[in-house]
Structure formats: C-alpha cells, structure tokens
Amino acid sequence: MKWDELAEESCSMARTLSVIGDRWTLLILRDCFLGVRRFDAFQDRLGVTRGILSDRLKQLTEAGVLKKIAYQDRPPRHEYKLTAKGLDLYPVVLSIVHWGDRHMAGDAGRPVLHRHQSCGHLFDPVLSCSECGDPLRPQEVDVLPGPGRTDDRHLPVTARRSG
C-alpha cells in the first residue's frame, strides 16, 4: 500500500488516513475543536512552518473537513471552520486524547479535562453499541465482510475466504 494511494483502498481505515493520517493534520483538528480558526493562530500554537500548515489546511479544505471563509479583504484573510464532515471527527479526536490521557499523561495527570455541559460532569469518552448501548470491547466485536468489500486483505484472518 503506497501512501498516496490510500484514498483508493477498499479499507475505510486507509481512506480515513488519506485525509487525517498526519501528525500536523491531527494537531490542526485538535485546535479546531478548541476554537482555533485563523492561520496565524494555528501557526503560533503549533510552531509549524507556513508551508506545511498551508498544505494541511488546503488538504482538509479539499476533503470537505474544513470550510475556508474570508473575514477580511485587504489584505485577504481567511478562517477555517469545521464542516459537518469535520465535526464527525470529534469522537476520533476525543478517543485519541483519551488514549493519551490514560497511557501518556505521566505522573502530573491529564493536561486538560472534559466536562459535559448538559450534566456538568467530567467524563471519559466511551465507545458504545448504537443498538444496545453496551460498551464495545475488541474481544466482543466480530468483523464481517461488507457490501463495499473488494478483497479480503482487510478482514480478520478468521473471516477470509478459504481457498
């Protein structure tokens, strides 16, 4: 699998990585969810070069994850807002943060906490079944061929066709 061909793979993970599978892209998305919208603010927070930042913002905009909106004409200035497609990445970003909180935070603890506005409680994200609501654990999930499957490379070994 070549990096520039991930978008063409029959694997949803590979296609997703073709959009967000870069460290700068994930950090840009983190900052978007924290309310950052302007180029200079991204650059100040991330310390990334202008060229890399410009490239990643362009990729996210072309992928429909961000929308580029002019806020000034002279000189031209834009801000970047999450689209509905971008907002759908929130569980992904929050899951990565939670993993980091559990395994990378160190003795000082979590760098940030998340509070649910509706109930006022601090929370940990939980992946649950959309049908029964039970938490999902890897050992309790079967991966089956779907209608968009074009080959067996991305199925578990036990689910692959014999012969």
PDB file of C-alpha atoms in Angstrom:
ATOM      1  CA  MET A   1       0.000   0.000   0.000  1.00  0.00           C
ATOM      2  CA  LYS A   2       1.507   3.323  -1.067  1.00  0.00           C
ATOM      3  CA  TRP A   3       0.817   6.457   0.976  1.00  0.00           C
ATOM      4  CA  ASP A   4      -0.505   8.462  -1.997  1.00  0.00           C
ATOM      5  CA  GLU A   5      -2.894   5.624  -2.943  1.00  0.00           C
ATOM      6  CA  LEU A   6      -4.628   5.212   0.431  1.00  0.00           C
ATOM      7  CA  ALA A   7      -7.746   7.053  -0.746  1.00  0.00           C
ATOM      8  CA  GLU A   8      -8.309   4.346  -3.351  1.00  0.00           C
ATOM      9  CA  GLU A   9      -8.161   1.396  -0.949  1.00  0.00           C
ATOM     10  CA  SER A  10     -11.252  -0.645  -0.110  1.00  0.00           C
ATOM     11  CA  CYS A  11     -10.410  -0.214   3.587  1.00  0.00           C
ATOM     12  CA  SER A  12     -12.202   2.558   5.485  1.00  0.00           C
ATOM     13  CA  MET A  13      -9.216   2.953   7.818  1.00  0.00           C
ATOM     14  CA  ALA A  14      -6.863   3.521   4.872  1.00  0.00           C
ATOM     15  CA  ARG A  15      -9.242   6.011   3.215  1.00  0.00           C
ATOM     16  CA  THR A  16      -9.595   7.916   6.501  1.00  0.00           C
ATOM     17  CA  LEU A  17      -5.831   8.026   6.961  1.00  0.00           C
ATOM     18  CA  SER A  18      -5.532   9.562   3.498  1.00  0.00           C
ATOM     19  CA  VAL A  19      -7.286  12.603   4.993  1.00  0.00           C
ATOM     20  CA  ILE A  20      -6.201  12.724   8.666  1.00  0.00           C
ATOM     21  CA  GLY A  21      -3.215  10.369   8.900  1.00  0.00           C
ATOM     22  CA  ASP A  22      -0.581  13.015   9.530  1.00  0.00           C
ATOM     23  CA  ARG A  23       0.574  14.397  12.887  1.00  0.00           C
ATOM     24  CA  TRP A  24       0.146  18.028  11.833  1.00  0.00           C
ATOM     25  CA  THR A  25      -3.331  17.329  10.499  1.00  0.00           C
ATOM     26  CA  LEU A  26      -4.405  15.740  13.779  1.00  0.00           C
ATOM     27  CA  LEU A  27      -2.999  18.664  15.759  1.00  0.00           C
ATOM     28  CA  ILE A  28      -4.793  21.121  13.464  1.00  0.00           C
ATOM     29  CA  LEU A  29      -8.032  19.212  14.078  1.00  0.00           C
ATOM     30  CA  ARG A  30      -7.405  19.258  17.828  1.00  0.00           C
ATOM     31  CA  ASP A  31      -7.012  23.023  17.677  1.00  0.00           C
ATOM     32  CA  CYS A  32     -10.128  23.397  15.519  1.00  0.00           C
ATOM     33  CA  PHE A  33     -12.127  21.641  18.230  1.00  0.00           C
ATOM     34  CA  LEU A  34     -10.544  24.031  20.750  1.00  0.00           C
ATOM     35  CA  GLY A  35     -11.842  27.018  18.770  1.00  0.00           C
ATOM     36  CA  VAL A  36      -8.820  27.985  16.656  1.00  0.00           C
ATOM     37  CA  ARG A  37      -9.836  29.282  13.229  1.00  0.00           C
ATOM     38  CA  ARG A  38      -7.134  31.562  11.848  1.00  0.00           C
ATOM     39  CA  PHE A  39      -3.876  30.689  10.114  1.00  0.00           C
ATOM     40  CA  ASP A  40      -1.654  32.768  12.404  1.00  0.00           C
ATOM     41  CA  ALA A  41      -3.266  31.262  15.498  1.00  0.00           C
ATOM     42  CA  PHE A  42      -2.629  27.730  14.209  1.00  0.00           C
ATOM     43  CA  GLN A  43       0.954  28.631  13.434  1.00  0.00           C
ATOM     44  CA  ASP A  44       1.546  30.260  16.834  1.00  0.00           C
ATOM     45  CA  ARG A  45       0.060  27.309  18.739  1.00  0.00           C
ATOM     46  CA  LEU A  46       1.692  24.549  16.689  1.00  0.00           C
ATOM     47  CA  GLY A  47       5.038  26.069  15.730  1.00  0.00           C
ATOM     48  CA  VAL A  48       4.645  24.508  12.281  1.00  0.00           C
ATOM     49  CA  THR A  49       6.136  26.083   9.151  1.00  0.00           C
ATOM     50  CA  ARG A  50       3.842  28.200   6.988  1.00  0.00           C
ATOM     51  CA  GLY A  51       4.268  25.812   4.067  1.00  0.00           C
ATOM     52  CA  ILE A  52       3.260  22.706   5.997  1.00  0.00           C
ATOM     53  CA  LEU A  53       0.339  24.482   7.651  1.00  0.00           C
ATOM     54  CA  SER A  54      -0.870  25.887   4.336  1.00  0.00           C
ATOM     55  CA  ASP A  55      -0.652  22.430   2.747  1.00  0.00           C
ATOM     56  CA  ARG A  56      -2.554  20.680   5.565  1.00  0.00           C
ATOM     57  CA  LEU A  57      -5.291  23.329   5.670  1.00  0.00           C
ATOM     58  CA  LYS A  58      -5.666  23.045   1.895  1.00  0.00           C
ATOM     59  CA  GLN A  59      -5.943  19.240   2.137  1.00  0.00           C
ATOM     60  CA  LEU A  60      -8.555  19.449   4.904  1.00  0.00           C
ATOM     61  CA  THR A  61     -10.499  22.028   2.909  1.00  0.00           C
ATOM     62  CA  GLU A  62     -10.367  19.970  -0.302  1.00  0.00           C
ATOM     63  CA  ALA A  63     -11.507  16.906   1.652  1.00  0.00           C
ATOM     64  CA  GLY A  64     -14.520  18.849   2.950  1.00  0.00           C
ATOM     65  CA  VAL A  65     -13.403  18.647   6.595  1.00  0.00           C
ATOM     66  CA  LEU A  66     -12.863  22.420   6.876  1.00  0.00           C
ATOM     67  CA  LYS A  67     -14.504  25.347   5.132  1.00  0.00           C
ATOM     68  CA  LYS A  68     -12.361  28.360   4.232  1.00  0.00           C
ATOM     69  CA  ILE A  69     -14.213  31.615   4.889  1.00  0.00           C
ATOM     70  CA  ALA A  70     -12.954  35.115   4.091  1.00  0.00           C
ATOM     71  CA  TYR A  71     -13.114  37.536   7.020  1.00  0.00           C
ATOM     72  CA  GLN A  72     -11.021  40.373   5.550  1.00  0.00           C
ATOM     73  CA  ASP A  73     -10.465  41.675   2.004  1.00  0.00           C
ATOM     74  CA  ARG A  74      -7.350  43.860   2.292  1.00  0.00           C
ATOM     75  CA  PRO A  75      -5.170  42.003   2.724  1.00  0.00           C
ATOM     76  CA  PRO A  76      -7.146  38.813   2.060  1.00  0.00           C
ATOM     77  CA  ARG A  77      -7.536  36.782   5.252  1.00  0.00           C
ATOM     78  CA  HIS A  78      -9.456  33.592   5.875  1.00  0.00           C
ATOM     79  CA  GLU A  79     -10.548  31.477   8.768  1.00  0.00           C
ATOM     80  CA  TYR A  80     -11.190  27.753   8.798  1.00  0.00           C
ATOM     81  CA  LYS A  81     -14.340  26.263  10.286  1.00  0.00           C
ATOM     82  CA  LEU A  82     -15.211  22.622  10.777  1.00  0.00           C
ATOM     83  CA  THR A  83     -17.902  21.356   8.406  1.00  0.00           C
ATOM     84  CA  ALA A  84     -20.417  18.654   9.340  1.00  0.00           C
ATOM     85  CA  LYS A  85     -17.889  16.163   7.961  1.00  0.00           C
ATOM     86  CA  GLY A  86     -15.216  17.694  10.180  1.00  0.00           C
ATOM     87  CA  LEU A  87     -17.445  17.673  13.260  1.00  0.00           C
ATOM     88  CA  ASP A  88     -17.963  13.940  12.683  1.00  0.00           C
ATOM     89  CA  LEU A  89     -14.260  13.532  13.528  1.00  0.00           C
ATOM     90  CA  TYR A  90     -14.854  14.654  17.125  1.00  0.00           C
ATOM     91  CA  PRO A  91     -15.192  11.113  18.522  1.00  0.00           C
ATOM     92  CA  VAL A  92     -11.956  10.148  16.756  1.00  0.00           C
ATOM     93  CA  VAL A  93     -10.029  13.109  18.165  1.00  0.00           C
ATOM     94  CA  LEU A  94     -11.534  12.637  21.622  1.00  0.00           C
ATOM     95  CA  SER A  95     -10.613   8.928  21.585  1.00  0.00           C
ATOM     96  CA  ILE A  96      -7.003   9.761  20.719  1.00  0.00           C
ATOM     97  CA  VAL A  97      -6.908  12.323  23.535  1.00  0.00           C
ATOM     98  CA  HIS A  98      -8.374   9.787  25.965  1.00  0.00           C
ATOM     99  CA  TRP A  99      -5.760   7.189  24.979  1.00  0.00           C
ATOM    100  CA  GLY A 100      -3.066   9.796  25.604  1.00  0.00           C
ATOM    101  CA  ASP A 101      -4.622  10.663  28.964  1.00  0.00           C
ATOM    102  CA  ARG A 102      -4.544   7.010  30.016  1.00  0.00           C
ATOM    103  CA  HIS A 103      -1.156   6.000  28.669  1.00  0.00           C
ATOM    104  CA  MET A 104       0.971   9.115  28.093  1.00  0.00           C
ATOM    105  CA  ALA A 105      -0.013  11.725  30.701  1.00  0.00           C
ATOM    106  CA  GLY A 106       2.651  10.832  33.251  1.00  0.00           C
ATOM    107  CA  ASP A 107       2.606  11.492  36.971  1.00  0.00           C
ATOM    108  CA  ALA A 108       1.234  15.026  36.665  1.00  0.00           C
ATOM    109  CA  GLY A 109      -2.024  13.715  35.223  1.00  0.00           C
ATOM    110  CA  ARG A 110      -4.186  14.844  32.350  1.00  0.00           C
ATOM    111  CA  PRO A 111      -3.300  18.181  30.766  1.00  0.00           C
ATOM    112  CA  VAL A 112      -6.987  19.028  30.164  1.00  0.00           C
ATOM    113  CA  LEU A 113     -10.313  17.752  31.456  1.00  0.00           C
ATOM    114  CA  HIS A 114     -13.577  17.426  29.547  1.00  0.00           C
ATOM    115  CA  ARG A 115     -16.889  18.446  31.108  1.00  0.00           C
ATOM    116  CA  HIS A 116     -20.273  17.587  29.609  1.00  0.00           C
ATOM    117  CA  GLN A 117     -22.300  20.815  29.520  1.00  0.00           C
ATOM    118  CA  SER A 118     -25.665  19.051  29.827  1.00  0.00           C
ATOM    119  CA  CYS A 119     -24.944  17.270  33.111  1.00  0.00           C
ATOM    120  CA  GLY A 120     -21.925  19.233  34.342  1.00  0.00           C
ATOM    121  CA  HIS A 121     -19.800  16.134  34.982  1.00  0.00           C
ATOM    122  CA  LEU A 122     -16.230  15.453  33.937  1.00  0.00           C
ATOM    123  CA  PHE A 123     -16.203  12.420  31.669  1.00  0.00           C
ATOM    124  CA  ASP A 124     -14.177   9.846  29.784  1.00  0.00           C
ATOM    125  CA  PRO A 125     -15.360   9.041  26.250  1.00  0.00           C
ATOM    126  CA  VAL A 126     -16.927   5.599  25.902  1.00  0.00           C
ATOM    127  CA  LEU A 127     -17.462   3.797  22.620  1.00  0.00           C
ATOM    128  CA  SER A 128     -20.811   2.031  22.770  1.00  0.00           C
ATOM    129  CA  CYS A 129     -23.042  -0.047  20.542  1.00  0.00           C
ATOM    130  CA  SER A 130     -25.543   2.089  18.619  1.00  0.00           C
ATOM    131  CA  GLU A 131     -28.179  -0.641  19.062  1.00  0.00           C
ATOM    132  CA  CYS A 132     -27.996  -1.769  22.713  1.00  0.00           C
ATOM    133  CA  GLY A 133     -25.812   0.926  24.309  1.00  0.00           C
ATOM    134  CA  ASP A 134     -23.321  -1.532  25.831  1.00  0.00           C
ATOM    135  CA  PRO A 135     -19.638  -0.513  25.840  1.00  0.00           C
ATOM    136  CA  LEU A 136     -17.661  -2.029  22.967  1.00  0.00           C
ATOM    137  CA  ARG A 137     -14.598  -4.158  23.694  1.00  0.00           C
ATOM    138  CA  PRO A 138     -12.384  -5.540  20.911  1.00  0.00           C
ATOM    139  CA  GLN A 139     -12.836  -9.150  22.007  1.00  0.00           C
ATOM    140  CA  GLU A 140     -16.641  -8.755  21.780  1.00  0.00           C
ATOM    141  CA  VAL A 141     -16.829  -7.429  18.197  1.00  0.00           C
ATOM    142  CA  ASP A 142     -16.949  -9.549  15.034  1.00  0.00           C
ATOM    143  CA  VAL A 143     -15.679  -8.028  11.769  1.00  0.00           C
ATOM    144  CA  LEU A 144     -17.670  -9.292   8.782  1.00  0.00           C
ATOM    145  CA  PRO A 145     -17.444  -8.657   5.040  1.00  0.00           C
ATOM    146  CA  GLY A 146     -19.476  -5.622   3.967  1.00  0.00           C
ATOM    147  CA  PRO A 147     -21.111  -4.664   0.676  1.00  0.00           C
ATOM    148  CA  GLY A 148     -18.195  -2.402  -0.340  1.00  0.00           C
ATOM    149  CA  ARG A 149     -15.533  -5.118   0.057  1.00  0.00           C
ATOM    150  CA  THR A 150     -13.359  -5.603  -2.993  1.00  0.00           C
ATOM    151  CA  ASP A 151     -10.841  -8.016  -1.475  1.00  0.00           C
ATOM    152  CA  ASP A 152     -10.094  -9.891   1.743  1.00  0.00           C
ATOM    153  CA  ARG A 153      -6.876  -8.104   2.774  1.00  0.00           C
ATOM    154  CA  HIS A 154      -8.551  -6.031   5.477  1.00  0.00           C
ATOM    155  CA  LEU A 155     -10.630  -8.762   7.083  1.00  0.00           C
ATOM    156  CA  PRO A 156      -9.534 -10.732  10.132  1.00  0.00           C
ATOM    157  CA  VAL A 157      -7.709 -13.904   9.210  1.00  0.00           C
ATOM    158  CA  THR A 158     -10.647 -15.984  10.513  1.00  0.00           C
ATOM    159  CA  ALA A 159     -13.134 -14.165   8.241  1.00  0.00           C
ATOM    160  CA  ARG A 160     -11.215 -14.580   4.989  1.00  0.00           C
ATOM    161  CA  ARG A 161     -12.495 -16.818   2.238  1.00  0.00           C
ATOM    162  CA  SER A 162     -10.924 -20.233   2.124  1.00  0.00           C
ATOM    163  CA  GLY A 163      -9.061 -21.313  -0.989  1.00  0.00           C
TER     164      GLY A 163
END
